Amino acid sequence: MIEALKAGQLQFPLTSGILIETYRMRNDDHRRLIAEVQARLSQGRVFRNRDFLIRHEILRFFEQDDPSSISQIPPLWWMSRHFLEAFVDFQTAISEMGLEAHQVKGLLADPILALFDWVASAPSDEREMAIGHWEREAGRLISQFDERRSRLKDESFSMQKRVYATTLAIEEQDRIISVCLGSGRDWNQLTENGPKILKDIIQYVSTYQAEIALACSIERLGRQIQLNDLRDMSSYVAVLPNSDVIIGEKLFVNLARQGGLGKRFGCELHTDLSSLKPFL
């Protein structure tokens, strides 16, 4: 895979979920080993954060009738060479972390080393604080999943997806309006046709569609939802619309297959690493 990577045949960008999973490992030696493999294969590349992906896809929705605008979008717009952008945009990360000029320069100069250092060498107190924050947020989402599952347990899968999509449209209104106004769109376009536009955006944005299908599939599992379920879901939501191949554990590969997401996004779904051989 390293040789194929050097030859430009393959790319292995990481997701925030993968980074968090490695960051959480308490065995320092194991974490450093996994971080080295990930840094080498990814070359510091990551899938951009959920906010960036959604905002960009909403913008494409508003510009879909303007071919000149869409043609200017880089083919790998969803990928970044700076691992921090798996979580937030680069400037926000610099501000929130209080990084000094020489630290920013180091991040930009060697993204591969920067990714490795962050995962492998972060002090234990910093790691515990970050992990605690993530787990609290994930716990809040699990509570929402459990409440919705209980309320809709007698409904069909299609109805569950419709309810989730409706809830998502309400929750995402501020983001959608922000993108609309930021792109110079006419405010009246949104106020006069708001419900239809919201529905169309939810159906158009790939990140929303992947999230709806996987979230509803998770809620139908006959067991308690785990933190790892949310971490894996976040990775698949980012990767499915933007990748050629996913190789993963059986559970989420099967959920993606059952939801028709591989066909929808033109992404091959496998559970065996040897499936990469045809690409090498």
mmCIF file of C-alpha atoms in Angstrom:
data_model
loop_
_atom_site.group_PDB
_atom_site.id
_atom_site.type_symbol
_atom_site.label_atom_id
_atom_site.label_comp_id
_atom_site.label_asym_id
_atom_site.label_seq_id
_atom_site.Cartn_x
_atom_site.Cartn_y
_atom_site.Cartn_z
ATOM 1 C CA MET A 1 0.000 0.000 0.000
ATOM 2 C CA ILE A 2 2.940 2.329 0.686
ATOM 3 C CA GLU A 3 4.246 1.786 -2.838
ATOM 4 C CA ALA A 4 0.805 2.392 -4.338
ATOM 5 C CA LEU A 5 0.551 5.525 -2.218
ATOM 6 C CA LYS A 6 3.890 6.832 -3.501
ATOM 7 C CA ALA A 7 2.826 6.058 -7.062
ATOM 8 C CA GLY A 8 -0.351 8.080 -6.635
ATOM 9 C CA GLN A 9 -2.651 5.075 -7.088
ATOM 10 C CA LEU A 10 -4.273 5.288 -3.659
ATOM 11 C CA GLN A 11 -5.056 7.812 -0.963
ATOM 12 C CA PHE A 12 -5.922 6.989 2.645
ATOM 13 C CA PRO A 13 -7.327 10.114 4.339
ATOM 14 C CA LEU A 14 -8.366 9.707 7.977
ATOM 15 C CA THR A 15 -11.589 10.779 9.670
ATOM 16 C CA SER A 16 -12.155 12.497 12.994
ATOM 17 C CA GLY A 17 -13.618 9.219 14.274
ATOM 18 C CA ILE A 18 -10.430 7.300 13.437
ATOM 19 C CA LEU A 19 -8.278 9.991 15.083
ATOM 20 C CA ILE A 20 -10.423 9.988 18.226
ATOM 21 C CA GLU A 21 -10.334 6.203 18.454
ATOM 22 C CA THR A 22 -6.526 6.208 18.326
ATOM 23 C CA TYR A 23 -6.236 9.214 20.642
ATOM 24 C CA ARG A 24 -8.285 7.335 23.262
ATOM 25 C CA MET A 25 -5.868 4.387 23.439
ATOM 26 C CA ARG A 26 -4.291 4.321 26.899
ATOM 27 C CA ASN A 27 -1.404 2.017 25.971
ATOM 28 C CA ASP A 28 1.261 4.531 24.874
ATOM 29 C CA ASP A 29 3.304 2.058 22.810
ATOM 30 C CA HIS A 30 0.257 0.726 20.989
ATOM 31 C CA ARG A 31 -1.040 4.241 20.339
ATOM 32 C CA ARG A 32 2.324 5.348 18.902
ATOM 33 C CA LEU A 33 2.481 2.308 16.627
ATOM 34 C CA ILE A 34 -1.035 2.834 15.284
ATOM 35 C CA ALA A 35 -0.367 6.576 14.899
ATOM 36 C CA GLU A 36 2.760 5.858 12.855
ATOM 37 C CA VAL A 37 0.873 3.538 10.498
ATOM 38 C CA GLN A 38 -1.933 6.068 10.114
ATOM 39 C CA ALA A 39 0.437 8.990 9.533
ATOM 40 C CA ARG A 40 2.386 7.055 6.891
ATOM 41 C CA LEU A 41 -0.692 5.874 5.021
ATOM 42 C CA SER A 42 -2.657 9.103 5.248
ATOM 43 C CA GLN A 43 0.312 11.400 4.593
ATOM 44 C CA GLY A 44 -1.477 13.754 6.977
ATOM 45 C CA ARG A 45 -4.632 13.881 4.863
ATOM 46 C CA VAL A 46 -8.075 13.887 6.484
ATOM 47 C CA PHE A 47 -11.722 14.095 5.551
ATOM 48 C CA ARG A 48 -12.905 17.558 6.475
ATOM 49 C CA ASN A 49 -15.250 18.132 9.391
ATOM 50 C CA ARG A 50 -19.023 17.748 9.245
ATOM 51 C CA ASP A 51 -19.695 21.485 9.260
ATOM 52 C CA PHE A 52 -17.408 22.076 6.270
ATOM 53 C CA LEU A 53 -18.841 19.157 4.282
ATOM 54 C CA ILE A 54 -22.444 20.207 4.866
ATOM 55 C CA ARG A 55 -21.856 23.896 4.167
ATOM 56 C CA HIS A 56 -20.072 23.067 0.930
ATOM 57 C CA GLU A 57 -22.807 20.672 -0.171
ATOM 58 C CA ILE A 58 -25.533 23.219 0.634
ATOM 59 C CA LEU A 59 -23.636 25.788 -1.407
ATOM 60 C CA ARG A 60 -23.510 23.340 -4.309
ATOM 61 C CA PHE A 61 -27.275 22.929 -3.975
ATOM 62 C CA PHE A 62 -27.808 26.661 -4.424
ATOM 63 C CA GLU A 63 -25.322 26.737 -7.325
ATOM 64 C CA GLN A 64 -26.485 23.606 -9.156
ATOM 65 C CA ASP A 65 -28.218 25.703 -11.807
ATOM 66 C CA ASP A 66 -24.990 27.625 -12.425
ATOM 67 C CA PRO A 67 -22.538 25.285 -14.232
ATOM 68 C CA SER A 68 -19.762 27.892 -14.159
ATOM 69 C CA SER A 69 -19.803 27.865 -10.348
ATOM 70 C CA ILE A 70 -19.725 24.093 -9.979
ATOM 71 C CA SER A 71 -16.872 23.747 -12.452
ATOM 72 C CA GLN A 72 -14.661 25.814 -10.150
ATOM 73 C CA ILE A 73 -14.992 23.356 -7.249
ATOM 74 C CA PRO A 74 -11.758 21.346 -6.773
ATOM 75 C CA PRO A 75 -12.257 17.572 -7.188
ATOM 76 C CA LEU A 76 -10.884 16.805 -3.712
ATOM 77 C CA TRP A 77 -12.603 19.680 -1.917
ATOM 78 C CA TRP A 78 -13.636 17.309 0.907
ATOM 79 C CA MET A 79 -10.035 16.516 1.874
ATOM 80 C CA SER A 80 -7.412 18.529 3.791
ATOM 81 C CA ARG A 81 -3.678 18.154 4.430
ATOM 82 C CA HIS A 82 -4.084 19.493 7.968
ATOM 83 C CA PHE A 83 -5.443 16.984 10.499
ATOM 84 C CA LEU A 84 -7.062 19.686 12.652
ATOM 85 C CA GLU A 85 -9.565 20.274 9.860
ATOM 86 C CA ALA A 86 -11.082 16.875 10.581
ATOM 87 C CA PHE A 87 -12.601 18.667 13.592
ATOM 88 C CA VAL A 88 -12.871 22.398 12.748
ATOM 89 C CA ASP A 89 -11.487 24.754 10.133
ATOM 90 C CA PHE A 90 -7.799 25.585 10.484
ATOM 91 C CA GLN A 91 -8.150 29.197 11.641
ATOM 92 C CA THR A 92 -10.706 28.244 14.291
ATOM 93 C CA ALA A 93 -8.386 25.503 15.556
ATOM 94 C CA ILE A 94 -5.481 27.950 15.819
ATOM 95 C CA SER A 95 -7.635 30.381 17.782
ATOM 96 C CA GLU A 96 -9.190 27.801 20.122
ATOM 97 C CA MET A 97 -5.860 26.109 20.861
ATOM 98 C CA GLY A 98 -4.011 29.409 21.327
ATOM 99 C CA LEU A 99 -1.201 28.320 19.008
ATOM 100 C CA GLU A 100 1.774 30.622 18.555
ATOM 101 C CA ALA A 101 3.236 31.566 15.176
ATOM 102 C CA HIS A 102 6.077 29.024 15.310
ATOM 103 C CA GLN A 103 3.621 26.246 16.180
ATOM 104 C CA VAL A 104 1.391 27.132 13.245
ATOM 105 C CA LYS A 105 4.453 27.193 10.989
ATOM 106 C CA GLY A 106 5.356 23.688 12.161
ATOM 107 C CA LEU A 107 1.865 22.374 11.447
ATOM 108 C CA LEU A 108 1.977 23.763 7.929
ATOM 109 C CA ALA A 109 5.543 22.645 7.220
ATOM 110 C CA ASP A 110 5.099 18.957 8.085
ATOM 111 C CA PRO A 111 1.452 17.801 8.271
ATOM 112 C CA ILE A 112 2.472 14.149 8.610
ATOM 113 C CA LEU A 113 4.648 14.754 11.672
ATOM 114 C CA ALA A 114 2.046 17.119 13.128
ATOM 115 C CA LEU A 115 -0.635 14.430 12.947
ATOM 116 C CA PHE A 116 1.663 11.806 14.473
ATOM 117 C CA ASP A 117 2.763 14.076 17.328
ATOM 118 C CA TRP A 118 -0.799 15.038 18.221
ATOM 119 C CA VAL A 119 -2.014 11.431 18.404
ATOM 120 C CA ALA A 120 1.102 9.807 19.882
ATOM 121 C CA SER A 121 2.658 12.446 22.116
ATOM 122 C CA ALA A 122 -0.181 14.442 23.680
ATOM 123 C CA PRO A 123 0.147 14.665 27.498
ATOM 124 C CA SER A 124 -2.220 12.352 29.370
ATOM 125 C CA ASP A 125 -4.101 15.236 31.038
ATOM 126 C CA GLU A 126 -4.831 16.849 27.658
ATOM 127 C CA ARG A 127 -5.976 13.533 26.260
ATOM 128 C CA GLU A 128 -8.250 12.819 29.220
ATOM 129 C CA MET A 129 -9.844 16.252 28.974
ATOM 130 C CA ALA A 130 -10.476 15.939 25.228
ATOM 131 C CA ILE A 131 -11.768 12.386 25.547
ATOM 132 C CA GLY A 132 -14.102 13.419 28.385
ATOM 133 C CA HIS A 133 -15.533 16.249 26.277
ATOM 134 C CA TRP A 134 -16.137 13.919 23.334
ATOM 135 C CA GLU A 135 -17.746 11.219 25.481
ATOM 136 C CA ARG A 136 -20.116 13.711 27.134
ATOM 137 C CA GLU A 137 -21.261 14.985 23.749
ATOM 138 C CA ALA A 138 -21.613 11.434 22.453
ATOM 139 C CA GLY A 139 -23.608 10.495 25.557
ATOM 140 C CA ARG A 140 -26.042 13.340 24.843
ATOM 141 C CA LEU A 141 -26.550 12.056 21.299
ATOM 142 C CA ILE A 142 -27.084 8.504 22.527
ATOM 143 C CA SER A 143 -29.847 9.791 24.824
ATOM 144 C CA GLN A 144 -31.519 11.407 21.807
ATOM 145 C CA PHE A 145 -31.207 8.154 19.851
ATOM 146 C CA ASP A 146 -32.741 6.156 22.698
ATOM 147 C CA GLU A 147 -35.640 8.581 23.093
ATOM 148 C CA ARG A 148 -36.399 8.543 19.373
ATOM 149 C CA ARG A 149 -36.098 4.750 19.203
ATOM 150 C CA SER A 150 -38.570 4.351 22.037
ATOM 151 C CA ARG A 151 -41.019 6.812 20.519
ATOM 152 C CA LEU A 152 -40.913 5.313 17.000
ATOM 153 C CA LYS A 153 -40.446 1.629 17.811
ATOM 154 C CA ASP A 154 -43.746 0.640 16.149
ATOM 155 C CA GLU A 155 -43.188 2.695 12.999
ATOM 156 C CA SER A 156 -41.828 1.406 9.680
ATOM 157 C CA PHE A 157 -38.227 2.055 8.697
ATOM 158 C CA SER A 158 -39.320 4.509 5.998
ATOM 159 C CA MET A 159 -41.380 6.458 8.526
ATOM 160 C CA GLN A 160 -38.452 6.525 10.950
ATOM 161 C CA LYS A 161 -36.267 8.028 8.219
ATOM 162 C CA ARG A 162 -38.918 10.642 7.406
ATOM 163 C CA VAL A 163 -39.136 11.663 11.066
ATOM 164 C CA TYR A 164 -35.343 11.861 11.346
ATOM 165 C CA ALA A 165 -35.131 13.918 8.154
ATOM 166 C CA THR A 166 -37.796 16.335 9.433
ATOM 167 C CA THR A 167 -36.029 16.738 12.768
ATOM 168 C CA LEU A 168 -32.726 17.273 10.978
ATOM 169 C CA ALA A 169 -34.238 19.956 8.754
ATOM 170 C CA ILE A 170 -35.421 21.864 11.827
ATOM 171 C CA GLU A 171 -32.077 21.497 13.605
ATOM 172 C CA GLU A 172 -30.110 22.602 10.541
ATOM 173 C CA GLN A 173 -32.173 25.689 9.640
ATOM 174 C CA ASP A 174 -29.642 28.168 11.021
ATOM 175 C CA ARG A 175 -26.763 26.564 9.113
ATOM 176 C CA ILE A 176 -28.749 26.479 5.873
ATOM 177 C CA ILE A 177 -29.824 30.122 6.228
ATOM 178 C CA SER A 178 -26.232 31.116 7.007
ATOM 179 C CA VAL A 179 -24.926 29.468 3.835
ATOM 180 C CA CYS A 180 -27.747 30.983 1.778
ATOM 181 C CA LEU A 181 -27.037 34.519 2.958
ATOM 182 C CA GLY A 182 -23.263 34.046 2.864
ATOM 183 C CA SER A 183 -23.445 33.094 -0.792
ATOM 184 C CA GLY A 184 -25.346 36.267 -1.657
ATOM 185 C CA ARG A 185 -28.665 34.533 -2.269
ATOM 186 C CA ASP A 186 -31.939 36.421 -2.105
ATOM 187 C CA TRP A 187 -33.426 36.135 1.379
ATOM 188 C CA ASN A 188 -36.901 36.101 -0.149
ATOM 189 C CA GLN A 189 -36.014 32.897 -1.995
ATOM 190 C CA LEU A 190 -35.738 31.141 1.347
ATOM 191 C CA THR A 191 -38.659 32.786 3.149
ATOM 192 C CA GLU A 192 -41.151 32.281 0.307
ATOM 193 C CA ASN A 193 -40.263 28.651 -0.434
ATOM 194 C CA GLY A 194 -38.710 27.677 2.895
ATOM 195 C CA PRO A 195 -40.362 24.291 3.552
ATOM 196 C CA LYS A 196 -39.744 23.020 0.009
ATOM 197 C CA ILE A 197 -36.154 24.280 -0.046
ATOM 198 C CA LEU A 198 -35.429 22.674 3.321
ATOM 199 C CA LYS A 199 -36.815 19.364 2.092
ATOM 200 C CA ASP A 200 -34.865 19.587 -1.170
ATOM 201 C CA ILE A 201 -31.618 20.405 0.655
ATOM 202 C CA ILE A 202 -31.989 17.474 3.054
ATOM 203 C CA GLN A 203 -32.510 15.171 0.064
ATOM 204 C CA TYR A 204 -29.651 16.728 -1.935
ATOM 205 C CA VAL A 205 -26.891 16.934 0.689
ATOM 206 C CA SER A 206 -25.009 13.632 0.728
ATOM 207 C CA THR A 207 -23.860 14.037 4.334
ATOM 208 C CA TYR A 208 -27.464 14.394 5.506
ATOM 209 C CA GLN A 209 -28.624 11.376 3.503
ATOM 210 C CA ALA A 210 -25.839 9.126 4.809
ATOM 211 C CA GLU A 211 -26.515 10.284 8.368
ATOM 212 C CA ILE A 212 -30.258 9.663 8.129
ATOM 213 C CA ALA A 213 -29.845 6.135 6.762
ATOM 214 C CA LEU A 214 -27.154 5.061 9.230
ATOM 215 C CA ALA A 215 -28.680 6.729 12.292
ATOM 216 C CA CYS A 216 -32.042 5.059 11.698
ATOM 217 C CA SER A 217 -30.330 1.713 11.080
ATOM 218 C CA ILE A 218 -28.440 2.029 14.376
ATOM 219 C CA GLU A 219 -31.657 2.813 16.208
ATOM 220 C CA ARG A 220 -33.112 -0.459 14.924
ATOM 221 C CA LEU A 221 -30.295 -2.555 16.389
ATOM 222 C CA GLY A 222 -31.536 -4.893 19.092
ATOM 223 C CA ARG A 223 -29.081 -3.642 21.711
ATOM 224 C CA GLN A 224 -27.928 -0.563 23.600
ATOM 225 C CA ILE A 225 -26.253 2.039 21.392
ATOM 226 C CA GLN A 226 -22.549 2.393 22.230
ATOM 227 C CA LEU A 227 -20.064 5.274 21.995
ATOM 228 C CA ASN A 228 -18.246 3.338 19.291
ATOM 229 C CA ASP A 229 -21.422 3.256 17.196
ATOM 230 C CA LEU A 230 -21.479 7.063 17.015
ATOM 231 C CA ARG A 231 -17.757 7.256 16.297
ATOM 232 C CA ASP A 232 -18.075 4.734 13.465
ATOM 233 C CA MET A 233 -21.191 6.431 12.119
ATOM 234 C CA SER A 234 -19.405 9.792 11.934
ATOM 235 C CA SER A 235 -16.619 8.177 9.903
ATOM 236 C CA TYR A 236 -18.960 6.469 7.457
ATOM 237 C CA VAL A 237 -21.031 9.634 7.009
ATOM 238 C CA ALA A 238 -17.888 11.517 5.962
ATOM 239 C CA VAL A 239 -16.390 8.735 3.861
ATOM 240 C CA LEU A 240 -19.315 7.192 1.957
ATOM 241 C CA PRO A 241 -20.129 10.149 -0.326
ATOM 242 C CA ASN A 242 -16.474 10.921 -1.073
ATOM 243 C CA SER A 243 -14.622 7.615 -1.486
ATOM 244 C CA ASP A 244 -14.165 4.855 -4.030
ATOM 245 C CA VAL A 245 -13.673 2.033 -1.517
ATOM 246 C CA ILE A 246 -14.445 1.437 2.160
ATOM 247 C CA ILE A 247 -13.074 -1.573 4.024
ATOM 248 C CA GLY A 248 -14.558 -1.907 7.477
ATOM 249 C CA GLU A 249 -16.062 -4.151 10.116
ATOM 250 C CA LYS A 250 -19.103 -6.181 9.167
ATOM 251 C CA LEU A 251 -21.690 -4.239 11.174
ATOM 252 C CA PHE A 252 -21.398 -0.854 9.480
ATOM 253 C CA VAL A 253 -20.552 -2.275 6.074
ATOM 254 C CA ASN A 254 -23.778 -4.285 6.272
ATOM 255 C CA LEU A 255 -25.759 -1.277 7.505
ATOM 256 C CA ALA A 256 -24.442 0.783 4.586
ATOM 257 C CA ARG A 257 -25.282 -1.999 2.145
ATOM 258 C CA GLN A 258 -28.790 -2.430 3.554
ATOM 259 C CA GLY A 259 -29.352 1.302 3.174
ATOM 260 C CA GLY A 260 -28.208 1.185 -0.451
ATOM 261 C CA LEU A 261 -25.540 3.772 0.339
ATOM 262 C CA GLY A 262 -22.759 2.078 -1.614
ATOM 263 C CA LYS A 263 -24.803 2.227 -4.820
ATOM 264 C CA ARG A 264 -26.107 5.713 -4.075
ATOM 265 C CA PHE A 265 -22.621 7.186 -3.724
ATOM 266 C CA GLY A 266 -20.706 4.862 -6.060
ATOM 267 C CA CYS A 267 -18.579 3.508 -3.231
ATOM 268 C CA GLU A 268 -17.480 -0.131 -2.975
ATOM 269 C CA LEU A 269 -18.028 -1.718 0.435
ATOM 270 C CA HIS A 270 -15.796 -4.546 1.657
ATOM 271 C CA THR A 271 -14.806 -6.249 4.903
ATOM 272 C CA ASP A 272 -11.507 -7.754 3.760
ATOM 273 C CA LEU A 273 -8.290 -5.764 3.339
ATOM 274 C CA SER A 274 -7.313 -7.952 0.387
ATOM 275 C CA SER A 275 -10.120 -6.229 -1.540
ATOM 276 C CA LEU A 276 -7.600 -3.468 -2.214
ATOM 277 C CA LYS A 277 -5.477 -5.750 -4.422
ATOM 278 C CA PRO A 278 -7.217 -4.806 -7.705
ATOM 279 C CA PHE A 279 -6.256 -1.185 -7.020
ATOM 280 C CA LEU A 280 -2.560 -1.874 -6.408
#
